[in-house]
Each structure stands twice: as structure tokens, then as C-alpha cells.
mmCIF file of C-alpha atoms in Angstrom:
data_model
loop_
_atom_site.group_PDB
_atom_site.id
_atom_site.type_symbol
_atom_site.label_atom_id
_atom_site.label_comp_id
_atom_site.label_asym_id
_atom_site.label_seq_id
_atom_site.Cartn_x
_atom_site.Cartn_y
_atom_site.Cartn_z
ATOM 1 C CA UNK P 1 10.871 4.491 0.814
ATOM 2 C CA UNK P 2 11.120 5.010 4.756
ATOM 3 C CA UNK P 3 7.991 2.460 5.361
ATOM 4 C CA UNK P 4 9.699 -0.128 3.155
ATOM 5 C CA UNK P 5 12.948 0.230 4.964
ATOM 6 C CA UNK P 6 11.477 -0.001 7.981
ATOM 7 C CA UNK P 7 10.186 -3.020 6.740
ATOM 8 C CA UNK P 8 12.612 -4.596 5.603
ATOM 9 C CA UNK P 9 13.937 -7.249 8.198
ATOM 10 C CA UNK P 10 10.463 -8.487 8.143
ATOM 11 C CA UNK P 11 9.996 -8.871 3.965
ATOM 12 C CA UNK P 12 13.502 -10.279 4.287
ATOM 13 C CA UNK P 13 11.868 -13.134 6.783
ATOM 14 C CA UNK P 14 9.015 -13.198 4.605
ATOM 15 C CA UNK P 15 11.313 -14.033 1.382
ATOM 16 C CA UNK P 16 9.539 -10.899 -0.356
ATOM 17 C CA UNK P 17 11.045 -7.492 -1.982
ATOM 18 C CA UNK P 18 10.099 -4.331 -2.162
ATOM 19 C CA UNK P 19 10.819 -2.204 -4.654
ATOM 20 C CA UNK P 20 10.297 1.489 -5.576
ATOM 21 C CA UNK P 21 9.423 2.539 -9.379
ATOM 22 C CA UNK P 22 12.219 4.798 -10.602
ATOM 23 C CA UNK P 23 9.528 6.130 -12.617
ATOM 24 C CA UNK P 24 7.915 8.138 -9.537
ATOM 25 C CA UNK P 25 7.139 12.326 -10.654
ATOM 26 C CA UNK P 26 7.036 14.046 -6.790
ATOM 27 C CA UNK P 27 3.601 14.060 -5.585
ATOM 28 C CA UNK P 28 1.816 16.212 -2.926
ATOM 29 C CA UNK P 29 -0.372 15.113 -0.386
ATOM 30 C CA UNK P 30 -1.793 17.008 2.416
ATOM 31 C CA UNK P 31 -2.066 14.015 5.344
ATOM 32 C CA UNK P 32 -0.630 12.981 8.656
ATOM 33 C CA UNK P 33 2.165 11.843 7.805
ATOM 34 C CA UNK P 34 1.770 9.238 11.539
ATOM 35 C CA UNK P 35 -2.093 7.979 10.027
ATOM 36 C CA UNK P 36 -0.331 7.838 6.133
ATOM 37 C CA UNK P 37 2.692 5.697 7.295
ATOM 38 C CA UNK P 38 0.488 3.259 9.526
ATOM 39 C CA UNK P 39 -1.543 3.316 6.071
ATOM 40 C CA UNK P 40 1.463 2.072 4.227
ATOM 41 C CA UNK P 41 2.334 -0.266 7.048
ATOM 42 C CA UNK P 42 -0.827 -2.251 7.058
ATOM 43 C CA UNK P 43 -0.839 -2.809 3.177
ATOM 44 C CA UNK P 44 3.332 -3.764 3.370
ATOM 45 C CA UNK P 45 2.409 -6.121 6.341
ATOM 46 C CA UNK P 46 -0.367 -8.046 4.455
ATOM 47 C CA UNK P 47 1.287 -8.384 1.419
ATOM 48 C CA UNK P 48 3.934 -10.035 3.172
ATOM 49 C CA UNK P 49 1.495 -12.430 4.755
ATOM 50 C CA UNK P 50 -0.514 -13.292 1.856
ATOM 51 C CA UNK P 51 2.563 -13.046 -1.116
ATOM 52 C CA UNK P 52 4.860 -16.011 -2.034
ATOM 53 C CA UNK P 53 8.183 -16.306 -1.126
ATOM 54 C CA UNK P 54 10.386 -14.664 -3.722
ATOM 55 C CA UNK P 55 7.759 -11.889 -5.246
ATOM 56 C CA UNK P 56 9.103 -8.790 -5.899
ATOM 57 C CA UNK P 57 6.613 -6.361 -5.237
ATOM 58 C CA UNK P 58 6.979 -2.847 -7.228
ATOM 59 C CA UNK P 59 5.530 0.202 -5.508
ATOM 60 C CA UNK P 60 4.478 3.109 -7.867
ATOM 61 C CA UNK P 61 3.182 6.309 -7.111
ATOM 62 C CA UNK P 62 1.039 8.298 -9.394
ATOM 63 C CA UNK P 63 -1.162 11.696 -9.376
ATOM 64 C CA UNK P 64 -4.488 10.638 -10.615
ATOM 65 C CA UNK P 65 -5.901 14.174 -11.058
ATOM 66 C CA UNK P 66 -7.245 14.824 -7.360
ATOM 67 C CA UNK P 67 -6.191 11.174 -6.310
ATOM 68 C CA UNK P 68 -2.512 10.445 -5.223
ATOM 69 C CA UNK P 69 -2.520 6.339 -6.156
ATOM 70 C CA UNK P 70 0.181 4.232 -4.231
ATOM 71 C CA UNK P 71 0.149 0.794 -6.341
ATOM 72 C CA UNK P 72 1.416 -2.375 -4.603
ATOM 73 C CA UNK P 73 1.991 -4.688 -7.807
ATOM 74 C CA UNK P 74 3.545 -7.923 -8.512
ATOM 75 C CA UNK P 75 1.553 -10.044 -5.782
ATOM 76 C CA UNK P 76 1.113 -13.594 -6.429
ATOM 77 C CA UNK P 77 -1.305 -14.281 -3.372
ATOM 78 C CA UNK P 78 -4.123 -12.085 -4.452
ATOM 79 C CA UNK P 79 -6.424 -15.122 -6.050
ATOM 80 C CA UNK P 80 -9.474 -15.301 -4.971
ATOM 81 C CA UNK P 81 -9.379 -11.789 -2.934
ATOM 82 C CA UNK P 82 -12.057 -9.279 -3.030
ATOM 83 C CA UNK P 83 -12.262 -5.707 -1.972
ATOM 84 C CA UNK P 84 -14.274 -6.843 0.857
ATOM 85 C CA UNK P 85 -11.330 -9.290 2.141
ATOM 86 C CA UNK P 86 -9.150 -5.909 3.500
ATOM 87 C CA UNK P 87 -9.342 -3.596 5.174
ATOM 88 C CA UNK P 88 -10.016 -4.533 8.603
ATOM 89 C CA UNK P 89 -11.592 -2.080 10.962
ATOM 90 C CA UNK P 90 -8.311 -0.368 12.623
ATOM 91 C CA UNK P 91 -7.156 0.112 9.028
ATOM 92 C CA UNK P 92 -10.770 1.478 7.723
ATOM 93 C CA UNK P 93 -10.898 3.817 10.559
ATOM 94 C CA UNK P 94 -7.143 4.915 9.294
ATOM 95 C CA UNK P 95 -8.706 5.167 5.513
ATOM 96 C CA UNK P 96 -11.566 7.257 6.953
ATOM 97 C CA UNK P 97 -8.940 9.953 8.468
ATOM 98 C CA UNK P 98 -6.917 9.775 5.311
ATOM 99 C CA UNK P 99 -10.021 9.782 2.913
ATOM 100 C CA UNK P 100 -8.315 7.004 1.431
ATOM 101 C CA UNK P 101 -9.498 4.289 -0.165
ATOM 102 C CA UNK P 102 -7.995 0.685 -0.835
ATOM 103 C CA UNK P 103 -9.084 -1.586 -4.162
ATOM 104 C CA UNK P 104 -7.256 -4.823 -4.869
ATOM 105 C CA UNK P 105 -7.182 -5.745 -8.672
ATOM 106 C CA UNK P 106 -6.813 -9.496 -9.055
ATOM 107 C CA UNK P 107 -6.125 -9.546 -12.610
ATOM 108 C CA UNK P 108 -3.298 -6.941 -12.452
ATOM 109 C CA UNK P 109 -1.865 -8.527 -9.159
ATOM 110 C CA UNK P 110 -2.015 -5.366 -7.212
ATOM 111 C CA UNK P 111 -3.346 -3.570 -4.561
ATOM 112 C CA UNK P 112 -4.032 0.309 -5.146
ATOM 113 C CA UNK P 113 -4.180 3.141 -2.352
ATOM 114 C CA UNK P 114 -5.824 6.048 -2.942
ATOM 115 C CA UNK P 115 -5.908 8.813 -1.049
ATOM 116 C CA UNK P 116 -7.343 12.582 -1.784
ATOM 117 C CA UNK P 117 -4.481 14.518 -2.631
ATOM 118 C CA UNK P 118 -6.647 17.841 -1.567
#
């Protein structure tokens, strides 16, 4: 909620929203909270460049047994994208210290996070 407050002057600009799922049981992660929020940054800040003006993109989180999944869904400018097409290397270097990995599903129009929740 913080990184997509921060954010929001810029998805405002961008002519996309961001939106938390209700739905969200408390999870615990054991991170850097600095490393995890320039995590979060980095996928906000792309989807804003690659998403259409007027998506609404829903962010879930989810325990996923020893997995903490942050989903990015609802983006209309993922055609065409492969895994390979993000990160860059300042963000895989971030994904290394978080053991975090980052998977974008075409078909579902989202982006998933996952990070090691142990």
C-alpha cells in the first residue's frame, strides 16, 4: 500500500490505477524491507510504462506455502512479453538479495513476484 502511494502522482500521469485486493490474509516475510520496496518499485514503474491508459491494475498478495506471491494483474500491455523481457540487471541483482523471482503470465495479464517467505 505505501509503494503504491508513493506512486501515485506518477500512475495518475500515466492514466493507470492501482488497486489493493481486499481479499489480502497478513503475510510474513523475512526481507529488507529498503531491497523489497525498490522490488515493488521497479515492477509499479514498468507497468506504468508498458500498461494502457485507463487499466486498473489489482495487486494481490498470497502465501504460496514457502512462497509469499505479490500478483500485478489486469495489464493490457503484456502481449508479446516473455520472462526474459524483465528484469533488467539492477532489478535481478535486487531479486538475487530477495531470493525473489519475477514470471509474467501473458494469458492471465499479470506479472507475479515471488519471493521466499523463509
Amino acid at each position: 500500500e505505501l509503494m503504491i502511494k508513493l506512486s501515485a502522482r506518477f500512475s495518475d500521469m500515466a492514466g493507470v490505477s492501482f488497486t489493493m485486493d481486499s481479499h489480502c490474509d497478513p503475510v510474513k516475510i523475512e526481507a529488507s524491507p529498503f531491497l523489497l520496496q525498490n522490488v515493488i518499485w521497479f515492477c509499479l514503474d514498468n507497468i506504468m510504462n508498458m500498461a494502457k491508459g485507463g487499466d486498473m491494475v489489482s495487486i494481490a498478495v498470497e502465501n504460496n506455502g514457502s512462497d509469499v506471491l505479490i500478483r500485478f494483474s489486469g495489464i493490457s500491455g503484456l502481449d508479446g512479453m516473455t520472462n526474459y523481457d524483465l528484469p533488467a540487471k539492477r532489478e535481478t541483482i535486487l531479486l538475487k538479495a530477495l531470493n525473489g523471482k519475477l514470471r509474467i503470465d501473458n494469458g492471465a495479464g499479470e506479472i507475479v513476484l515471488s519471493l521466499n517467505s523463509n
